[in-house]
Amino acid sequence: MPTAHNSAQKGDFAKTVLMPGDPKRAKFIAEHYLENARLVNDVRGIGGYTGTYKGIPVSVMASGMGMPSIGIYSYELYHFYDVENIIRVGSAGCIQPYVALKDIVIGMGAGTTSRFVHQYDLNGDYSAICSFDLLEACMKQVDTLGLREKTHVGNILSSDAFYGETPDMVKKWSAMGVLAIEMEAAALYMNAAAAGKNALCICTVSDHLLNGENLSSEERERGFDEMIRLALETAVRI
Ligand code: HPA
């Protein structure tokens, strides 16, 4: 069922979709990790691909940047394409001294500076959390792939304003134990909850917001590879 943002037909997506932010990353994952990947959507250059990983159908589609963007694409995948699981594979800026560049951060919960949650008209502050089933499956693969030492699981922050991340703001969220800042997970988790579906956000740390360090492009690629393998090994077991 094509939508204004997605030209795929019903049945074109596998039940599990990996979502990087960047359309070029989606294409790279489809071409380098999936077998027999075919393009199922290209509206606005947001490539969606379906293929197999170790023989099991998996899709990958970009989310774009920010909560409104992932909000649209994940809503349509859940409601119009019968997708059950979305695993975001992104990057994040860490805000704890014990988290390092290239580490993996998994968002058990996601706070936000956005008003996305207001659409549900709830009389309180909603806790946007990941799917426990996806997290449990992912943690088994973290151990199998030997990634436990570099993986951190906890609260993250989905920020609406990349350039509004001031030292004072970082300090306050850090003091609450939040691991890292990215820009999409909270909307994804809320859409999953409202649809009765599953979501998980896995990020590699590309920026250290406490000391200003960031990854070279070569290092980004290597860290990215571990995260994609982790997400795909999880995807074929759920
Ligand atoms: N802030 C928000 N999103 C990000 C960052 C950041 O510092 N780094 C990578 N994604």
PDB file of C-alpha atoms and ligand atoms in Angstrom:
ATOM      1  CA  MET A   1       0.000   0.000   0.000  1.00  0.00           C
ATOM      2  CA  PRO A   2       2.025   2.995  -1.219  1.00  0.00           C
ATOM      3  CA  THR A   3       1.864   6.147   0.914  1.00  0.00           C
ATOM      4  CA  ALA A   4       2.905   9.733   0.274  1.00  0.00           C
ATOM      5  CA  HIS A   5       6.361   8.818   1.606  1.00  0.00           C
ATOM      6  CA  ASN A   6       6.782   5.178   0.635  1.00  0.00           C
ATOM      7  CA  SER A   7       6.192   3.631  -2.798  1.00  0.00           C
ATOM      8  CA  ALA A   8       6.591   0.009  -1.612  1.00  0.00           C
ATOM      9  CA  GLN A   9       3.728  -2.451  -1.947  1.00  0.00           C
ATOM     10  CA  LYS A  10       2.334  -4.322   1.027  1.00  0.00           C
ATOM     11  CA  GLY A  11       4.532  -7.374   1.536  1.00  0.00           C
ATOM     12  CA  ASP A  12       7.659  -5.638   0.238  1.00  0.00           C
ATOM     13  CA  PHE A  13       9.140  -5.232   3.734  1.00  0.00           C
ATOM     14  CA  ALA A  14      10.346  -8.065   5.954  1.00  0.00           C
ATOM     15  CA  LYS A  15       8.923  -8.241   9.493  1.00  0.00           C
ATOM     16  CA  THR A  16      12.149  -6.703  10.840  1.00  0.00           C
ATOM     17  CA  VAL A  17      13.614  -3.447   9.507  1.00  0.00           C
ATOM     18  CA  LEU A  18      16.999  -1.923  10.378  1.00  0.00           C
ATOM     19  CA  MET A  19      16.862   1.888  10.331  1.00  0.00           C
ATOM     20  CA  PRO A  20      20.003   3.967  10.011  1.00  0.00           C
ATOM     21  CA  GLY A  21      19.460   7.734   9.768  1.00  0.00           C
ATOM     22  CA  ASP A  22      21.401   8.161   6.545  1.00  0.00           C
ATOM     23  CA  PRO A  23      20.033   6.858   3.193  1.00  0.00           C
ATOM     24  CA  LYS A  24      23.620   6.160   2.057  1.00  0.00           C
ATOM     25  CA  ARG A  25      24.098   3.897   5.065  1.00  0.00           C
ATOM     26  CA  ALA A  26      20.887   2.045   4.231  1.00  0.00           C
ATOM     27  CA  LYS A  27      22.216   1.449   0.704  1.00  0.00           C
ATOM     28  CA  PHE A  28      25.609   0.367   2.077  1.00  0.00           C
ATOM     29  CA  ILE A  29      23.987  -2.131   4.461  1.00  0.00           C
ATOM     30  CA  ALA A  30      21.789  -3.516   1.681  1.00  0.00           C
ATOM     31  CA  GLU A  31      24.738  -3.897  -0.698  1.00  0.00           C
ATOM     32  CA  HIS A  32      27.376  -5.203   1.730  1.00  0.00           C
ATOM     33  CA  TYR A  33      25.484  -7.234   4.326  1.00  0.00           C
ATOM     34  CA  LEU A  34      22.260  -8.531   2.747  1.00  0.00           C
ATOM     35  CA  GLU A  35      21.899 -11.188   0.097  1.00  0.00           C
ATOM     36  CA  ASN A  36      19.684 -10.475  -2.940  1.00  0.00           C
ATOM     37  CA  ALA A  37      18.722  -6.992  -1.720  1.00  0.00           C
ATOM     38  CA  ARG A  38      16.191  -5.158  -3.874  1.00  0.00           C
ATOM     39  CA  LEU A  39      15.104  -1.539  -3.685  1.00  0.00           C
ATOM     40  CA  VAL A  40      11.480  -1.320  -2.492  1.00  0.00           C
ATOM     41  CA  ASN A  41      11.200   2.428  -1.829  1.00  0.00           C
ATOM     42  CA  ASP A  42      13.027   5.500  -3.078  1.00  0.00           C
ATOM     43  CA  VAL A  43      10.599   8.350  -2.356  1.00  0.00           C
ATOM     44  CA  ARG A  44      12.613  11.456  -1.343  1.00  0.00           C
ATOM     45  CA  GLY A  45      15.800   9.393  -1.642  1.00  0.00           C
ATOM     46  CA  ILE A  46      14.859   7.452   1.507  1.00  0.00           C
ATOM     47  CA  GLY A  47      16.036   4.086   0.226  1.00  0.00           C
ATOM     48  CA  GLY A  48      14.248   0.991   1.508  1.00  0.00           C
ATOM     49  CA  TYR A  49      15.687  -2.425   0.661  1.00  0.00           C
ATOM     50  CA  THR A  50      14.647  -5.997   1.347  1.00  0.00           C
ATOM     51  CA  GLY A  51      16.948  -8.982   1.116  1.00  0.00           C
ATOM     52  CA  THR A  52      18.071 -11.806   3.353  1.00  0.00           C
ATOM     53  CA  TYR A  53      20.739 -12.154   6.013  1.00  0.00           C
ATOM     54  CA  LYS A  54      21.925 -15.743   6.473  1.00  0.00           C
ATOM     55  CA  GLY A  55      18.857 -16.740   4.473  1.00  0.00           C
ATOM     56  CA  ILE A  56      16.289 -14.905   6.609  1.00  0.00           C
ATOM     57  CA  PRO A  57      14.345 -11.914   5.188  1.00  0.00           C
ATOM     58  CA  VAL A  58      15.433  -8.544   6.604  1.00  0.00           C
ATOM     59  CA  SER A  59      14.779  -4.996   5.391  1.00  0.00           C
ATOM     60  CA  VAL A  60      16.742  -1.808   5.830  1.00  0.00           C
ATOM     61  CA  MET A  61      15.375   1.688   5.345  1.00  0.00           C
ATOM     62  CA  ALA A  62      16.680   5.122   6.309  1.00  0.00           C
ATOM     63  CA  SER A  63      14.804   7.153   8.916  1.00  0.00           C
ATOM     64  CA  GLY A  64      16.172  10.592   8.072  1.00  0.00           C
ATOM     65  CA  MET A  65      17.210  12.825  10.964  1.00  0.00           C
ATOM     66  CA  GLY A  66      15.083  13.724  13.950  1.00  0.00           C
ATOM     67  CA  MET A  67      11.863  12.602  15.570  1.00  0.00           C
ATOM     68  CA  PRO A  68       9.371  13.941  12.992  1.00  0.00           C
ATOM     69  CA  SER A  69      11.224  12.066  10.248  1.00  0.00           C
ATOM     70  CA  ILE A  70      11.565   8.702  11.994  1.00  0.00           C
ATOM     71  CA  GLY A  71       8.050   9.313  13.299  1.00  0.00           C
ATOM     72  CA  ILE A  72       6.588   9.241   9.785  1.00  0.00           C
ATOM     73  CA  TYR A  73       8.601   6.332   8.424  1.00  0.00           C
ATOM     74  CA  SER A  74       8.270   4.064  11.451  1.00  0.00           C
ATOM     75  CA  TYR A  75       4.522   4.774  11.728  1.00  0.00           C
ATOM     76  CA  GLU A  76       3.981   3.727   8.124  1.00  0.00           C
ATOM     77  CA  LEU A  77       6.137   0.604   8.458  1.00  0.00           C
ATOM     78  CA  TYR A  78       4.223  -0.517  11.556  1.00  0.00           C
ATOM     79  CA  HIS A  79       0.707   0.401  10.413  1.00  0.00           C
ATOM     80  CA  PHE A  80       0.720  -0.002   6.616  1.00  0.00           C
ATOM     81  CA  TYR A  81       3.420  -2.606   5.947  1.00  0.00           C
ATOM     82  CA  ASP A  82       2.901  -5.083   8.820  1.00  0.00           C
ATOM     83  CA  VAL A  83       6.435  -4.559  10.115  1.00  0.00           C
ATOM     84  CA  GLU A  84       6.815  -6.012  13.620  1.00  0.00           C
ATOM     85  CA  ASN A  85      10.315  -4.955  14.652  1.00  0.00           C
ATOM     86  CA  ILE A  86      12.370  -1.848  13.951  1.00  0.00           C
ATOM     87  CA  ILE A  87      15.989  -1.694  15.067  1.00  0.00           C
ATOM     88  CA  ARG A  88      17.473   1.772  14.775  1.00  0.00           C
ATOM     89  CA  VAL A  89      21.202   1.672  14.037  1.00  0.00           C
ATOM     90  CA  GLY A  90      22.522   5.164  14.580  1.00  0.00           C
ATOM     91  CA  SER A  91      25.219   7.307  16.047  1.00  0.00           C
ATOM     92  CA  ALA A  92      25.186   9.275  19.287  1.00  0.00           C
ATOM     93  CA  GLY A  93      27.177  11.711  21.353  1.00  0.00           C
ATOM     94  CA  CYS A  94      28.016  10.249  24.758  1.00  0.00           C
ATOM     95  CA  ILE A  95      27.726  12.233  27.990  1.00  0.00           C
ATOM     96  CA  GLN A  96      29.279   9.897  30.601  1.00  0.00           C
ATOM     97  CA  PRO A  97      33.018   9.725  31.383  1.00  0.00           C
ATOM     98  CA  TYR A  98      32.981   5.902  31.431  1.00  0.00           C
ATOM     99  CA  VAL A  99      31.571   5.692  27.882  1.00  0.00           C
ATOM    100  CA  ALA A 100      34.171   5.973  25.111  1.00  0.00           C
ATOM    101  CA  LEU A 101      34.212   6.715  21.401  1.00  0.00           C
ATOM    102  CA  LYS A 102      33.296   3.596  19.361  1.00  0.00           C
ATOM    103  CA  ASP A 103      31.401   2.085  22.307  1.00  0.00           C
ATOM    104  CA  ILE A 104      27.900   0.787  21.699  1.00  0.00           C
ATOM    105  CA  VAL A 105      25.004   2.394  23.558  1.00  0.00           C
ATOM    106  CA  ILE A 106      21.641   0.649  23.670  1.00  0.00           C
ATOM    107  CA  GLY A 107      18.681   2.768  24.714  1.00  0.00           C
ATOM    108  CA  MET A 108      16.639   0.888  27.303  1.00  0.00           C
ATOM    109  CA  GLY A 109      14.687   4.109  27.669  1.00  0.00           C
ATOM    110  CA  ALA A 110      14.708   7.426  25.834  1.00  0.00           C
ATOM    111  CA  GLY A 111      13.917  10.803  27.334  1.00  0.00           C
ATOM    112  CA  THR A 112      13.325  13.661  24.959  1.00  0.00           C
ATOM    113  CA  THR A 113      13.277  17.420  24.544  1.00  0.00           C
ATOM    114  CA  SER A 114      10.533  17.047  21.925  1.00  0.00           C
ATOM    115  CA  ARG A 115       6.758  17.393  22.226  1.00  0.00           C
ATOM    116  CA  PHE A 116       6.078  14.269  20.143  1.00  0.00           C
ATOM    117  CA  VAL A 117       4.431  12.591  23.139  1.00  0.00           C
ATOM    118  CA  HIS A 118       1.821  15.337  23.413  1.00  0.00           C
ATOM    119  CA  GLN A 119      -0.173  13.748  20.579  1.00  0.00           C
ATOM    120  CA  TYR A 120      -1.221  11.013  23.021  1.00  0.00           C
ATOM    121  CA  ASP A 121      -2.683  13.561  25.469  1.00  0.00           C
ATOM    122  CA  LEU A 122      -1.440  11.729  28.557  1.00  0.00           C
ATOM    123  CA  ASN A 123      -1.849  13.194  32.013  1.00  0.00           C
ATOM    124  CA  GLY A 124       1.844  12.772  32.978  1.00  0.00           C
ATOM    125  CA  ASP A 125       5.345  12.090  31.654  1.00  0.00           C
ATOM    126  CA  TYR A 126       5.447   8.978  29.453  1.00  0.00           C
ATOM    127  CA  SER A 127       8.447   6.614  29.737  1.00  0.00           C
ATOM    128  CA  ALA A 128       9.559   5.713  26.227  1.00  0.00           C
ATOM    129  CA  ILE A 129      11.211   2.286  26.491  1.00  0.00           C
ATOM    130  CA  CYS A 130      12.567  -0.320  24.118  1.00  0.00           C
ATOM    131  CA  SER A 131      11.112  -3.769  23.584  1.00  0.00           C
ATOM    132  CA  PHE A 132      12.406  -6.138  26.271  1.00  0.00           C
ATOM    133  CA  ASP A 133      12.275  -9.053  23.820  1.00  0.00           C
ATOM    134  CA  LEU A 134      14.475  -7.212  21.323  1.00  0.00           C
ATOM    135  CA  LEU A 135      16.837  -6.065  24.058  1.00  0.00           C
ATOM    136  CA  GLU A 136      17.160  -9.585  25.455  1.00  0.00           C
ATOM    137  CA  ALA A 137      17.809 -11.047  21.993  1.00  0.00           C
ATOM    138  CA  CYS A 138      20.343  -8.288  21.303  1.00  0.00           C
ATOM    139  CA  MET A 139      22.209  -8.805  24.590  1.00  0.00           C
ATOM    140  CA  LYS A 140      22.656 -12.498  23.782  1.00  0.00           C
ATOM    141  CA  GLN A 141      24.341 -11.430  20.542  1.00  0.00           C
ATOM    142  CA  VAL A 142      26.406  -8.806  22.390  1.00  0.00           C
ATOM    143  CA  ASP A 143      27.886 -11.703  24.363  1.00  0.00           C
ATOM    144  CA  THR A 144      28.199 -14.033  21.373  1.00  0.00           C
ATOM    145  CA  LEU A 145      30.064 -11.361  19.410  1.00  0.00           C
ATOM    146  CA  GLY A 146      32.306 -10.503  22.382  1.00  0.00           C
ATOM    147  CA  LEU A 147      31.045  -6.916  22.627  1.00  0.00           C
ATOM    148  CA  ARG A 148      30.016  -6.843  26.305  1.00  0.00           C
ATOM    149  CA  GLU A 149      32.927  -4.686  27.498  1.00  0.00           C
ATOM    150  CA  LYS A 150      32.196  -1.904  25.047  1.00  0.00           C
ATOM    151  CA  THR A 151      28.404  -2.019  25.317  1.00  0.00           C
ATOM    152  CA  HIS A 152      26.370   0.191  27.677  1.00  0.00           C
ATOM    153  CA  VAL A 153      22.637  -0.237  28.238  1.00  0.00           C
ATOM    154  CA  GLY A 154      20.533   2.482  29.812  1.00  0.00           C
ATOM    155  CA  ASN A 155      18.755   5.743  29.309  1.00  0.00           C
ATOM    156  CA  ILE A 156      19.442   7.953  26.297  1.00  0.00           C
ATOM    157  CA  LEU A 157      18.136  11.366  25.247  1.00  0.00           C
ATOM    158  CA  SER A 158      16.416  12.066  21.937  1.00  0.00           C
ATOM    159  CA  SER A 159      17.160  15.724  21.353  1.00  0.00           C
ATOM    160  CA  ASP A 160      15.318  18.027  18.977  1.00  0.00           C
ATOM    161  CA  ALA A 161      18.120  20.557  18.696  1.00  0.00           C
ATOM    162  CA  PHE A 162      21.561  19.298  17.635  1.00  0.00           C
ATOM    163  CA  TYR A 163      22.980  22.804  17.969  1.00  0.00           C
ATOM    164  CA  GLY A 164      21.154  23.430  21.231  1.00  0.00           C
ATOM    165  CA  GLU A 165      23.198  20.852  23.133  1.00  0.00           C
ATOM    166  CA  THR A 166      24.926  23.307  25.478  1.00  0.00           C
ATOM    167  CA  PRO A 167      27.459  22.292  28.159  1.00  0.00           C
ATOM    168  CA  ASP A 168      24.883  23.147  30.827  1.00  0.00           C
ATOM    169  CA  MET A 169      22.227  20.922  29.235  1.00  0.00           C
ATOM    170  CA  VAL A 170      24.715  18.068  28.807  1.00  0.00           C
ATOM    171  CA  LYS A 171      25.742  18.383  32.471  1.00  0.00           C
ATOM    172  CA  LYS A 172      22.152  18.121  33.714  1.00  0.00           C
ATOM    173  CA  TRP A 173      21.212  15.068  31.628  1.00  0.00           C
ATOM    174  CA  SER A 174      24.559  13.461  32.503  1.00  0.00           C
ATOM    175  CA  ALA A 175      23.837  13.973  36.204  1.00  0.00           C
ATOM    176  CA  MET A 176      20.679  11.876  35.716  1.00  0.00           C
ATOM    177  CA  GLY A 177      22.772   8.975  34.409  1.00  0.00           C
ATOM    178  CA  VAL A 178      21.773   9.403  30.774  1.00  0.00           C
ATOM    179  CA  LEU A 179      24.381   7.727  28.565  1.00  0.00           C
ATOM    180  CA  ALA A 180      24.206   9.554  25.261  1.00  0.00           C
ATOM    181  CA  ILE A 181      22.279  11.961  23.059  1.00  0.00           C
ATOM    182  CA  GLU A 182      20.810  11.112  19.669  1.00  0.00           C
ATOM    183  CA  MET A 183      17.716  12.418  17.869  1.00  0.00           C
ATOM    184  CA  GLU A 184      15.237   9.623  17.044  1.00  0.00           C
ATOM    185  CA  ALA A 185      14.751   6.856  19.616  1.00  0.00           C
ATOM    186  CA  ALA A 186      11.939   8.373  21.702  1.00  0.00           C
ATOM    187  CA  ALA A 187       9.617   8.800  18.692  1.00  0.00           C
ATOM    188  CA  LEU A 188      10.416   5.300  17.495  1.00  0.00           C
ATOM    189  CA  TYR A 189       9.673   3.833  20.943  1.00  0.00           C
ATOM    190  CA  MET A 190       6.406   5.753  21.234  1.00  0.00           C
ATOM    191  CA  ASN A 191       5.244   4.724  17.759  1.00  0.00           C
ATOM    192  CA  ALA A 192       6.083   1.099  18.572  1.00  0.00           C
ATOM    193  CA  ALA A 193       4.164   1.268  21.851  1.00  0.00           C
ATOM    194  CA  ALA A 194       1.117   2.908  20.278  1.00  0.00           C
ATOM    195  CA  ALA A 195       1.123   0.307  17.476  1.00  0.00           C
ATOM    196  CA  GLY A 196       1.703  -2.665  19.800  1.00  0.00           C
ATOM    197  CA  LYS A 197       4.987  -3.416  17.989  1.00  0.00           C
ATOM    198  CA  ASN A 198       8.669  -3.671  18.936  1.00  0.00           C
ATOM    199  CA  ALA A 199      11.591  -1.269  18.712  1.00  0.00           C
ATOM    200  CA  LEU A 200      15.200  -1.036  19.826  1.00  0.00           C
ATOM    201  CA  CYS A 201      17.794   1.709  19.371  1.00  0.00           C
ATOM    202  CA  ILE A 202      21.457   0.735  19.066  1.00  0.00           C
ATOM    203  CA  CYS A 203      24.018   3.521  18.613  1.00  0.00           C
ATOM    204  CA  THR A 204      27.749   3.726  18.160  1.00  0.00           C
ATOM    205  CA  VAL A 205      29.375   6.627  19.963  1.00  0.00           C
ATOM    206  CA  SER A 206      30.709   9.011  17.320  1.00  0.00           C
ATOM    207  CA  ASP A 207      31.133  12.075  19.530  1.00  0.00           C
ATOM    208  CA  HIS A 208      32.193  12.586  23.155  1.00  0.00           C
ATOM    209  CA  LEU A 209      30.289  15.605  24.386  1.00  0.00           C
ATOM    210  CA  LEU A 210      32.285  15.878  27.633  1.00  0.00           C
ATOM    211  CA  ASN A 211      35.694  16.291  25.987  1.00  0.00           C
ATOM    212  CA  GLY A 212      34.923  17.229  22.363  1.00  0.00           C
ATOM    213  CA  GLU A 213      36.530  14.120  20.828  1.00  0.00           C
ATOM    214  CA  ASN A 214      35.003  12.597  17.720  1.00  0.00           C
ATOM    215  CA  LEU A 215      35.727   9.713  15.387  1.00  0.00           C
ATOM    216  CA  SER A 216      37.693   9.853  12.173  1.00  0.00           C
ATOM    217  CA  SER A 217      35.779   8.614   9.143  1.00  0.00           C
ATOM    218  CA  GLU A 218      37.756   5.353   9.131  1.00  0.00           C
ATOM    219  CA  GLU A 219      36.974   4.699  12.796  1.00  0.00           C
ATOM    220  CA  ARG A 220      33.304   5.478  12.187  1.00  0.00           C
ATOM    221  CA  GLU A 221      33.213   2.772   9.554  1.00  0.00           C
ATOM    222  CA  ARG A 222      34.701   0.091  11.791  1.00  0.00           C
ATOM    223  CA  GLY A 223      32.436   0.888  14.752  1.00  0.00           C
ATOM    224  CA  PHE A 224      29.523   0.905  12.353  1.00  0.00           C
ATOM    225  CA  ASP A 225      30.384  -2.610  11.140  1.00  0.00           C
ATOM    226  CA  GLU A 226      30.164  -4.095  14.658  1.00  0.00           C
ATOM    227  CA  MET A 227      26.801  -2.442  15.257  1.00  0.00           C
ATOM    228  CA  ILE A 228      25.342  -3.651  11.942  1.00  0.00           C
ATOM    229  CA  ARG A 229      26.474  -7.215  12.613  1.00  0.00           C
ATOM    230  CA  LEU A 230      24.958  -6.993  16.092  1.00  0.00           C
ATOM    231  CA  ALA A 231      21.646  -5.681  14.724  1.00  0.00           C
ATOM    232  CA  LEU A 232      21.497  -8.274  11.935  1.00  0.00           C
ATOM    233  CA  GLU A 233      22.361 -11.195  14.205  1.00  0.00           C
ATOM    234  CA  THR A 234      19.554  -9.961  16.477  1.00  0.00           C
ATOM    235  CA  ALA A 235      17.162  -9.467  13.555  1.00  0.00           C
ATOM    236  CA  VAL A 236      17.410 -13.075  12.393  1.00  0.00           C
ATOM    237  CA  ARG A 237      16.591 -14.399  15.868  1.00  0.00           C
ATOM    238  CA  ILE A 238      13.385 -12.469  16.559  1.00  0.00           C
TER     239      ILE A 238
HETATM  240  N1  HPA B   1      23.900  14.885  19.377  1.00  0.00           N
HETATM  241  C1  HPA B   1      22.816  14.388  18.791  1.00  0.00           C
HETATM  242  N2  HPA B   1      22.856  13.401  17.911  1.00  0.00           N
HETATM  243  C2  HPA B   1      24.067  12.903  17.604  1.00  0.00           C
HETATM  244  C3  HPA B   1      25.227  13.373  18.178  1.00  0.00           C
HETATM  245  C4  HPA B   1      25.144  14.438  19.104  1.00  0.00           C
HETATM  246  O1  HPA B   1      26.148  14.893  19.645  1.00  0.00           O
HETATM  247  N3  HPA B   1      26.272  12.661  17.646  1.00  0.00           N
HETATM  248  C5  HPA B   1      25.725  11.780  16.775  1.00  0.00           C
HETATM  249  N4  HPA B   1      24.394  11.910  16.749  1.00  0.00           N
END
